[in-house]
PDB file of C-alpha atoms in Angstrom:
ATOM      1  CA  MET A   1      63.050   9.751  90.951  1.00 46.00           C
ATOM      2  CA  ARG A   2      65.061   7.031  92.575  1.00 50.00           C
ATOM      3  CA  VAL A   3      67.431   6.832  89.586  1.00 48.00           C
ATOM      4  CA  LYS A   4      67.909  10.588  89.630  1.00 51.00           C
ATOM      5  CA  ASN A   5      68.669  10.593  93.368  1.00 55.00           C
ATOM      6  CA  LYS A   6      71.042   7.686  92.895  1.00 53.00           C
ATOM      7  CA  ASN A   7      72.905   9.602  90.195  1.00 56.00           C
ATOM      8  CA  ILE A   8      73.186  12.675  92.405  1.00 55.00           C
ATOM      9  CA  PHE A   9      74.520  10.486  95.215  1.00 51.00           C
ATOM     10  CA  LEU A  10      77.134   8.940  92.896  1.00 48.00           C
ATOM     11  CA  ILE A  11      78.221  12.376  91.645  1.00 51.00           C
ATOM     12  CA  ALA A  12      78.657  13.545  95.242  1.00 45.00           C
ATOM     13  CA  ILE A  13      80.758  10.475  96.074  1.00 49.00           C
ATOM     14  CA  ILE A  14      82.954  11.042  93.001  1.00 49.00           C
ATOM     15  CA  ALA A  15      83.390  14.719  93.920  1.00 42.00           C
ATOM     16  CA  LEU A  16      84.454  13.800  97.451  1.00 39.00           C
ATOM     17  CA  LEU A  17      86.922  11.216  96.144  1.00 42.00           C
ATOM     18  CA  PHE A  18      88.344  13.811  93.740  1.00 43.00           C
ATOM     19  CA  LEU A  19      88.799  16.332  96.538  1.00 41.00           C
ATOM     20  CA  ALA A  20      90.471  13.698  98.720  1.00 43.00           C
ATOM     21  CA  ALA A  21      92.852  12.809  95.896  1.00 48.00           C
ATOM     22  CA  CYS A  22      93.779  16.451  95.459  1.00 55.00           C
ATOM     23  CA  GLY A  23      94.898  16.681  99.108  1.00 66.00           C
ATOM     24  CA  PRO A  24      94.894  19.795 101.301  1.00 77.00           C
ATOM     25  CA  SER A  25      94.546  23.172  99.637  1.00 88.00           C
ATOM     26  CA  LEU A  26      97.459  25.595  99.452  1.00 87.00           C
ATOM     27  CA  ALA A  27      96.017  27.622 102.311  1.00 90.00           C
ATOM     28  CA  GLU A  28      95.645  24.495 104.427  1.00 94.00           C
ATOM     29  CA  ARG A  29      99.226  23.384 103.673  1.00 91.00           C
ATOM     30  CA  LYS A  30     100.523  26.814 104.665  1.00 92.00           C
ATOM     31  CA  ARG A  31      98.545  26.634 107.900  1.00 94.00           C
ATOM     32  CA  MET A  32      99.889  23.171 108.711  1.00 94.00           C
ATOM     33  CA  ALA A  33     103.458  24.215 107.883  1.00 92.00           C
ATOM     34  CA  ASP A  34     103.111  27.292 110.086  1.00 94.00           C
ATOM     35  CA  ALA A  35     101.994  25.104 112.985  1.00 95.00           C
ATOM     36  CA  ASN A  36     105.058  22.873 112.532  1.00 96.00           C
ATOM     37  CA  TYR A  37     107.291  25.954 112.280  1.00 96.00           C
ATOM     38  CA  LYS A  38     105.960  27.453 115.506  1.00 97.00           C
ATOM     39  CA  LEU A  39     106.340  24.139 117.329  1.00 96.00           C
ATOM     40  CA  GLY A  40     109.887  23.898 115.979  1.00 96.00           C
ATOM     41  CA  LEU A  41     110.654  27.363 117.359  1.00 96.00           C
ATOM     42  CA  LYS A  42     109.307  26.292 120.741  1.00 97.00           C
ATOM     43  CA  TYR A  43     111.528  23.200 120.809  1.00 96.00           C
ATOM     44  CA  TYR A  44     114.516  25.249 119.634  1.00 97.00           C
ATOM     45  CA  SER A  45     114.012  27.851 122.379  1.00 96.00           C
ATOM     46  CA  GLU A  46     113.944  25.007 124.914  1.00 97.00           C
ATOM     47  CA  GLY A  47     117.231  23.642 123.590  1.00 95.00           C
ATOM     48  CA  ASN A  48     115.686  20.519 122.059  1.00 96.00           C
ATOM     49  CA  ILE A  49     117.499  20.705 118.719  1.00 95.00           C
ATOM     50  CA  GLN A  50     116.464  17.286 117.411  1.00 95.00           C
ATOM     51  CA  LEU A  51     112.733  17.820 117.915  1.00 97.00           C
ATOM     52  CA  ALA A  52     113.058  21.306 116.432  1.00 97.00           C
ATOM     53  CA  TYR A  53     114.747  19.785 113.371  1.00 97.00           C
ATOM     54  CA  VAL A  54     111.899  17.289 112.949  1.00 97.00           C
ATOM     55  CA  GLU A  55     109.221  20.008 113.033  1.00 97.00           C
ATOM     56  CA  PHE A  56     111.021  22.316 110.587  1.00 96.00           C
ATOM     57  CA  GLN A  57     111.516  19.344 108.271  1.00 97.00           C
ATOM     58  CA  LYS A  58     107.798  18.523 108.478  1.00 96.00           C
ATOM     59  CA  ALA A  59     107.016  22.148 107.611  1.00 96.00           C
ATOM     60  CA  ILE A  60     108.991  22.136 104.353  1.00 96.00           C
ATOM     61  CA  GLU A  61     107.623  18.713 103.417  1.00 96.00           C
ATOM     62  CA  THR A  62     104.113  20.120 103.809  1.00 96.00           C
ATOM     63  CA  TYR A  63     104.826  23.446 102.112  1.00 95.00           C
ATOM     64  CA  SER A  64     108.002  23.519 100.019  1.00 93.00           C
ATOM     65  CA  GLU A  65     108.147  27.340  99.869  1.00 94.00           C
ATOM     66  CA  ASP A  66     108.336  27.831 103.648  1.00 96.00           C
ATOM     67  CA  ARG A  67     111.240  30.283 103.727  1.00 97.00           C
ATOM     68  CA  ASP A  68     111.487  30.588 107.504  1.00 97.00           C
ATOM     69  CA  SER A  69     111.624  26.841 108.108  1.00 97.00           C
ATOM     70  CA  TYR A  70     114.517  26.505 105.653  1.00 97.00           C
ATOM     71  CA  TYR A  71     116.221  29.334 107.522  1.00 98.00           C
ATOM     72  CA  MET A  72     115.765  27.624 110.877  1.00 98.00           C
ATOM     73  CA  LEU A  73     116.991  24.335 109.409  1.00 98.00           C
ATOM     74  CA  GLY A  74     120.118  26.243 108.436  1.00 98.00           C
ATOM     75  CA  ILE A  75     120.565  27.383 112.035  1.00 98.00           C
ATOM     76  CA  VAL A  76     119.882  23.904 113.443  1.00 97.00           C
ATOM     77  CA  ASN A  77     122.296  22.220 111.028  1.00 97.00           C
ATOM     78  CA  ASN A  78     124.933  24.807 111.877  1.00 97.00           C
ATOM     79  CA  ASN A  79     124.442  24.062 115.581  1.00 96.00           C
ATOM     80  CA  MET A  80     124.834  20.362 114.823  1.00 95.00           C
ATOM     81  CA  GLY A  81     128.096  21.000 112.968  1.00 96.00           C
ATOM     82  CA  LYS A  82     126.583  20.066 109.603  1.00 97.00           C
ATOM     83  CA  LEU A  83     127.942  23.102 107.787  1.00 98.00           C
ATOM     84  CA  ASP A  84     127.397  21.938 104.208  1.00 98.00           C
ATOM     85  CA  GLU A  85     123.774  21.131 104.994  1.00 98.00           C
ATOM     86  CA  ALA A  86     123.369  24.519 106.679  1.00 98.00           C
ATOM     87  CA  VAL A  87     124.639  26.199 103.510  1.00 98.00           C
ATOM     88  CA  LYS A  88     122.041  24.295 101.448  1.00 98.00           C
ATOM     89  CA  MET A  89     119.215  25.371 103.748  1.00 98.00           C
ATOM     90  CA  TYR A  90     120.230  29.054 103.760  1.00 98.00           C
ATOM     91  CA  LYS A  91     120.570  28.996  99.966  1.00 98.00           C
ATOM     92  CA  LYS A  92     117.101  27.456  99.663  1.00 98.00           C
ATOM     93  CA  ALA A  93     115.640  30.205 101.876  1.00 98.00           C
ATOM     94  CA  LEU A  94     117.387  32.790  99.685  1.00 98.00           C
ATOM     95  CA  SER A  95     116.069  31.188  96.498  1.00 98.00           C
ATOM     96  CA  ILE A  96     112.584  31.852  97.871  1.00 97.00           C
ATOM     97  CA  ASP A  97     113.440  35.369  99.085  1.00 97.00           C
ATOM     98  CA  PRO A  98     116.700  36.881  97.749  1.00 97.00           C
ATOM     99  CA  ASN A  99     116.249  39.875 100.085  1.00 96.00           C
ATOM    100  CA  PHE A 100     116.268  37.712 103.230  1.00 98.00           C
ATOM    101  CA  SER A 101     119.335  39.373 104.765  1.00 97.00           C
ATOM    102  CA  ASP A 102     119.253  37.371 108.006  1.00 98.00           C
ATOM    103  CA  ALA A 103     119.840  34.254 105.900  1.00 98.00           C
ATOM    104  CA  ARG A 104     122.633  36.008 103.981  1.00 98.00           C
ATOM    105  CA  THR A 105     124.402  36.994 107.198  1.00 98.00           C
ATOM    106  CA  ASN A 106     124.094  33.493 108.634  1.00 98.00           C
ATOM    107  CA  LEU A 107     125.307  32.004 105.360  1.00 98.00           C
ATOM    108  CA  GLY A 108     128.311  34.312 105.577  1.00 98.00           C
ATOM    109  CA  VAL A 109     128.978  33.108 109.123  1.00 98.00           C
ATOM    110  CA  VAL A 110     128.970  29.470 107.937  1.00 98.00           C
ATOM    111  CA  TYR A 111     131.340  30.344 105.097  1.00 98.00           C
ATOM    112  CA  SER A 112     133.592  32.019 107.697  1.00 98.00           C
ATOM    113  CA  SER A 113     133.561  28.809 109.756  1.00 97.00           C
ATOM    114  CA  GLN A 114     134.667  26.993 106.611  1.00 98.00           C
ATOM    115  CA  LYS A 115     137.373  29.641 106.007  1.00 97.00           C
ATOM    116  CA  LYS A 116     135.749  30.533 102.695  1.00 98.00           C
ATOM    117  CA  TRP A 117     136.551  34.186 103.243  1.00 98.00           C
ATOM    118  CA  ASP A 118     135.659  35.565  99.809  1.00 97.00           C
ATOM    119  CA  GLU A 119     132.277  33.828  99.791  1.00 98.00           C
ATOM    120  CA  ALA A 120     131.618  35.143 103.298  1.00 98.00           C
ATOM    121  CA  ILE A 121     132.502  38.706 102.273  1.00 98.00           C
ATOM    122  CA  GLU A 122     130.120  38.494  99.325  1.00 98.00           C
ATOM    123  CA  GLU A 123     127.204  37.414 101.516  1.00 98.00           C
ATOM    124  CA  PHE A 124     127.821  40.026 104.207  1.00 98.00           C
ATOM    125  CA  LYS A 125     128.025  42.778 101.599  1.00 98.00           C
ATOM    126  CA  LYS A 126     124.784  41.612  99.989  1.00 98.00           C
ATOM    127  CA  ALA A 127     123.095  41.655 103.407  1.00 98.00           C
ATOM    128  CA  ILE A 128     124.364  45.178 104.091  1.00 97.00           C
ATOM    129  CA  SER A 129     123.205  46.422 100.675  1.00 97.00           C
ATOM    130  CA  ASN A 130     119.573  45.724 101.613  1.00 97.00           C
ATOM    131  CA  PRO A 131     118.199  49.050 102.958  1.00 96.00           C
ATOM    132  CA  LYS A 132     115.405  47.178 104.760  1.00 96.00           C
ATOM    133  CA  TYR A 133     117.771  44.922 106.738  1.00 97.00           C
ATOM    134  CA  GLN A 134     116.999  45.406 110.432  1.00 96.00           C
ATOM    135  CA  TYR A 135     120.358  44.206 111.776  1.00 96.00           C
ATOM    136  CA  PRO A 136     123.122  45.524 109.492  1.00 98.00           C
ATOM    137  CA  GLN A 137     125.419  45.829 112.527  1.00 98.00           C
ATOM    138  CA  SER A 138     125.605  42.030 112.620  1.00 98.00           C
ATOM    139  CA  ALA A 139     126.786  41.826 108.998  1.00 98.00           C
ATOM    140  CA  HIS A 140     129.293  44.659 109.533  1.00 98.00           C
ATOM    141  CA  TYR A 141     130.643  42.960 112.655  1.00 98.00           C
ATOM    142  CA  ASN A 142     131.054  39.577 111.000  1.00 98.00           C
ATOM    143  CA  LEU A 143     132.623  41.224 107.959  1.00 98.00           C
ATOM    144  CA  GLY A 144     135.122  42.827 110.325  1.00 98.00           C
ATOM    145  CA  LEU A 145     135.996  39.392 111.722  1.00 98.00           C
ATOM    146  CA  VAL A 146     136.657  38.139 108.185  1.00 98.00           C
ATOM    147  CA  TYR A 147     139.002  41.058 107.527  1.00 98.00           C
ATOM    148  CA  ILE A 148     140.897  40.218 110.731  1.00 98.00           C
ATOM    149  CA  ASN A 149     141.393  36.699 109.411  1.00 97.00           C
ATOM    150  CA  LYS A 150     142.586  38.159 106.110  1.00 97.00           C
ATOM    151  CA  ASN A 151     144.942  40.399 108.109  1.00 97.00           C
ATOM    152  CA  ASP A 152     143.337  43.545 106.688  1.00 98.00           C
ATOM    153  CA  LEU A 153     143.127  45.379 110.003  1.00 98.00           C
ATOM    154  CA  GLN A 154     142.155  48.780 108.642  1.00 98.00           C
ATOM    155  CA  LYS A 155     139.109  47.350 106.875  1.00 98.00           C
ATOM    156  CA  ALA A 156     138.255  45.413 110.031  1.00 98.00           C
ATOM    157  CA  LEU A 157     138.286  48.611 112.090  1.00 98.00           C
ATOM    158  CA  LYS A 158     136.069  50.341 109.554  1.00 98.00           C
ATOM    159  CA  GLU A 159     133.461  47.577 109.787  1.00 98.00           C
ATOM    160  CA  PHE A 160     133.467  47.538 113.599  1.00 98.00           C
ATOM    161  CA  GLU A 161     133.138  51.325 113.674  1.00 98.00           C
ATOM    162  CA  THR A 162     130.174  51.111 111.286  1.00 98.00           C
ATOM    163  CA  ALA A 163     128.549  48.446 113.457  1.00 98.00           C
ATOM    164  CA  ILE A 164     128.866  50.770 116.455  1.00 98.00           C
ATOM    165  CA  ARG A 165     127.358  53.688 114.544  1.00 98.00           C
ATOM    166  CA  VAL A 166     124.335  51.513 113.797  1.00 97.00           C
ATOM    167  CA  GLN A 167     124.128  50.156 117.364  1.00 97.00           C
ATOM    168  CA  PRO A 168     126.091  52.374 119.801  1.00 97.00           C
ATOM    169  CA  ASN A 169     126.131  49.816 122.651  1.00 96.00           C
ATOM    170  CA  PHE A 170     127.329  46.954 120.476  1.00 97.00           C
ATOM    171  CA  GLU A 171     129.856  45.529 122.951  1.00 97.00           C
ATOM    172  CA  PRO A 172     131.390  42.802 120.712  1.00 98.00           C
ATOM    173  CA  ALA A 173     132.505  45.439 118.201  1.00 98.00           C
ATOM    174  CA  TYR A 174     134.251  47.473 120.920  1.00 98.00           C
ATOM    175  CA  PHE A 175     136.036  44.352 122.136  1.00 98.00           C
ATOM    176  CA  GLN A 176     137.200  43.428 118.642  1.00 98.00           C
ATOM    177  CA  MET A 177     138.396  46.978 118.055  1.00 98.00           C
ATOM    178  CA  GLY A 178     140.468  46.569 121.199  1.00 98.00           C
ATOM    179  CA  GLN A 179     141.917  43.366 119.758  1.00 98.00           C
ATOM    180  CA  VAL A 180     142.752  45.039 116.442  1.00 98.00           C
ATOM    181  CA  TYR A 181     144.429  48.032 118.099  1.00 98.00           C
ATOM    182  CA  ASP A 182     146.389  45.586 120.270  1.00 97.00           C
ATOM    183  CA  ARG A 183     147.678  43.865 117.134  1.00 96.00           C
ATOM    184  CA  MET A 184     148.630  47.263 115.734  1.00 96.00           C
ATOM    185  CA  GLY A 185     150.562  48.066 118.894  1.00 95.00           C
ATOM    186  CA  LYS A 186     148.230  50.999 119.650  1.00 96.00           C
ATOM    187  CA  ARG A 187     147.891  50.286 123.346  1.00 96.00           C
ATOM    188  CA  ARG A 188     145.957  53.411 124.397  1.00 97.00           C
ATOM    189  CA  GLU A 189     143.300  52.907 121.719  1.00 98.00           C
ATOM    190  CA  ALA A 190     143.015  49.251 122.715  1.00 98.00           C
ATOM    191  CA  ILE A 191     142.506  50.204 126.369  1.00 98.00           C
ATOM    192  CA  ILE A 192     139.798  52.730 125.483  1.00 98.00           C
ATOM    193  CA  ASN A 193     137.824  50.117 123.560  1.00 98.00           C
ATOM    194  CA  TYR A 194     138.232  47.392 126.186  1.00 98.00           C
ATOM    195  CA  LEU A 195     136.966  49.847 128.803  1.00 98.00           C
ATOM    196  CA  GLU A 196     133.957  50.678 126.653  1.00 98.00           C
ATOM    197  CA  ALA A 197     133.156  46.988 126.165  1.00 98.00           C
ATOM    198  CA  ILE A 198     133.353  46.484 129.944  1.00 98.00           C
ATOM    199  CA  ARG A 199     131.160  49.539 130.579  1.00 97.00           C
ATOM    200  CA  ILE A 200     128.461  47.929 128.457  1.00 98.00           C
ATOM    201  CA  ASN A 201     129.042  44.419 129.818  1.00 97.00           C
ATOM    202  CA  PRO A 202     130.926  44.431 133.156  1.00 96.00           C
ATOM    203  CA  GLY A 203     131.010  40.627 133.204  1.00 95.00           C
ATOM    204  CA  LEU A 204     133.027  40.320 129.994  1.00 96.00           C
ATOM    205  CA  ILE A 205     135.933  38.256 131.330  1.00 97.00           C
ATOM    206  CA  ASP A 206     138.047  38.259 128.181  1.00 97.00           C
ATOM    207  CA  ALA A 207     137.830  42.070 128.004  1.00 98.00           C
ATOM    208  CA  HIS A 208     139.060  42.349 131.607  1.00 98.00           C
ATOM    209  CA  TYR A 209     141.904  39.951 130.828  1.00 98.00           C
ATOM    210  CA  TYR A 210     143.058  41.751 127.680  1.00 98.00           C
ATOM    211  CA  LEU A 211     142.658  45.104 129.407  1.00 98.00           C
ATOM    212  CA  GLY A 212     144.954  43.837 132.156  1.00 98.00           C
ATOM    213  CA  LEU A 213     147.396  42.636 129.529  1.00 97.00           C
ATOM    214  CA  ALA A 214     147.317  46.030 127.775  1.00 97.00           C
ATOM    215  CA  TYR A 215     147.966  47.805 131.084  1.00 97.00           C
ATOM    216  CA  TYR A 216     150.829  45.395 131.772  1.00 96.00           C
ATOM    217  CA  LYS A 217     152.454  46.041 128.392  1.00 94.00           C
ATOM    218  CA  GLU A 218     151.958  49.775 128.845  1.00 93.00           C
ATOM    219  CA  GLY A 219     153.657  49.675 132.254  1.00 93.00           C
ATOM    220  CA  SER A 220     150.553  50.485 134.324  1.00 95.00           C
ATOM    221  CA  LYS A 221     151.225  47.670 136.808  1.00 95.00           C
ATOM    222  CA  LYS A 222     148.683  48.655 139.466  1.00 96.00           C
ATOM    223  CA  LEU A 223     145.839  48.800 136.930  1.00 97.00           C
ATOM    224  CA  ALA A 224     146.972  45.505 135.406  1.00 97.00           C
ATOM    225  CA  VAL A 225     146.862  43.814 138.832  1.00 96.00           C
ATOM    226  CA  GLU A 226     143.306  45.073 139.394  1.00 97.00           C
ATOM    227  CA  GLU A 227     142.078  43.615 136.109  1.00 97.00           C
ATOM    228  CA  PHE A 228     143.819  40.252 136.554  1.00 97.00           C
ATOM    229  CA  LYS A 229     142.298  39.951 140.041  1.00 96.00           C
ATOM    230  CA  LYS A 230     138.830  40.636 138.609  1.00 97.00           C
ATOM    231  CA  VAL A 231     139.333  37.810 136.109  1.00 97.00           C
ATOM    232  CA  ILE A 232     140.405  35.345 138.815  1.00 97.00           C
ATOM    233  CA  GLU A 233     137.504  36.306 141.071  1.00 97.00           C
ATOM    234  CA  ALA A 234     134.879  36.079 138.318  1.00 96.00           C
ATOM    235  CA  ALA A 235     136.089  32.924 136.533  1.00 96.00           C
ATOM    236  CA  PRO A 236     138.590  31.093 138.791  1.00 96.00           C
ATOM    237  CA  GLU A 237     138.641  27.891 136.719  1.00 96.00           C
ATOM    238  CA  SER A 238     139.109  29.546 133.342  1.00 96.00           C
ATOM    239  CA  GLU A 239     142.242  29.682 131.206  1.00 96.00           C
ATOM    240  CA  PHE A 240     142.084  33.462 131.524  1.00 97.00           C
ATOM    241  CA  ALA A 241     142.327  33.058 135.317  1.00 97.00           C
ATOM    242  CA  ALA A 242     145.304  30.707 135.039  1.00 97.00           C
ATOM    243  CA  SER A 243     147.117  33.174 132.804  1.00 97.00           C
ATOM    244  CA  SER A 244     146.156  36.078 135.091  1.00 97.00           C
ATOM    245  CA  LYS A 245     147.743  34.252 138.047  1.00 96.00           C
ATOM    246  CA  ARG A 246     150.983  33.910 136.116  1.00 96.00           C
ATOM    247  CA  TYR A 247     151.030  37.627 135.407  1.00 96.00           C
ATOM    248  CA  LEU A 248     150.264  38.434 139.039  1.00 96.00           C
ATOM    249  CA  ASN A 249     153.299  36.374 140.079  1.00 94.00           C
ATOM    250  CA  ILE A 250     155.415  38.388 137.667  1.00 93.00           C
ATOM    251  CA  LEU A 251     154.002  41.649 138.995  1.00 92.00           C
ATOM    252  CA  LYS A 252     154.716  40.898 142.679  1.00 84.00           C
TER     253      LYS A 252
END
């Protein structure tokens, strides 16, 4: 009996050693990675980028298919100015989930920062083509910015208009439409869009400034003075305020 019990004991020890050698199960690794991911999000929301980076890195080391941690590493690296590394992280997230349109849009934004316009366009269009994408207005808006940089103003307008159809109170798109119409010399259309941007966000200093400038160019001096004064009052130390003061001196 003693020999039999001893054998059972040895088998149990061997089984435990085997399990220890195998490491945590897949479910356990996912759970651990999720804990690191959530802690990383907490640090990121608090503005502690370095600690956030460490936690997201731990997550992918624990579970190499953690799509969301790769995505957040892309965001963190972008914030740190490490654009090539951000591209790698977004691409890794997309290799895990090709339909991850948030990653495609952010990848397009990084390509835009690198002035890789054609690559950016490709990513934004892929994001838009996903019918399940929750924020297509973001891809349309950023695609419009690319077209501005390529000096294709008509395509830019089309993208901003589409962004607004998706999200009617999308203030950045109204502001950029104002900028595009300004470049086209269509002052009235520019004014309409600046006013709409300000209606949505009354504190938008650059919209007040460019609205004042549009009024000035149109010859509406009184309205221009009102807008330049708003800029100076709201942001007295800004470059917009300094420029507004120069225009006010001209308009005296």
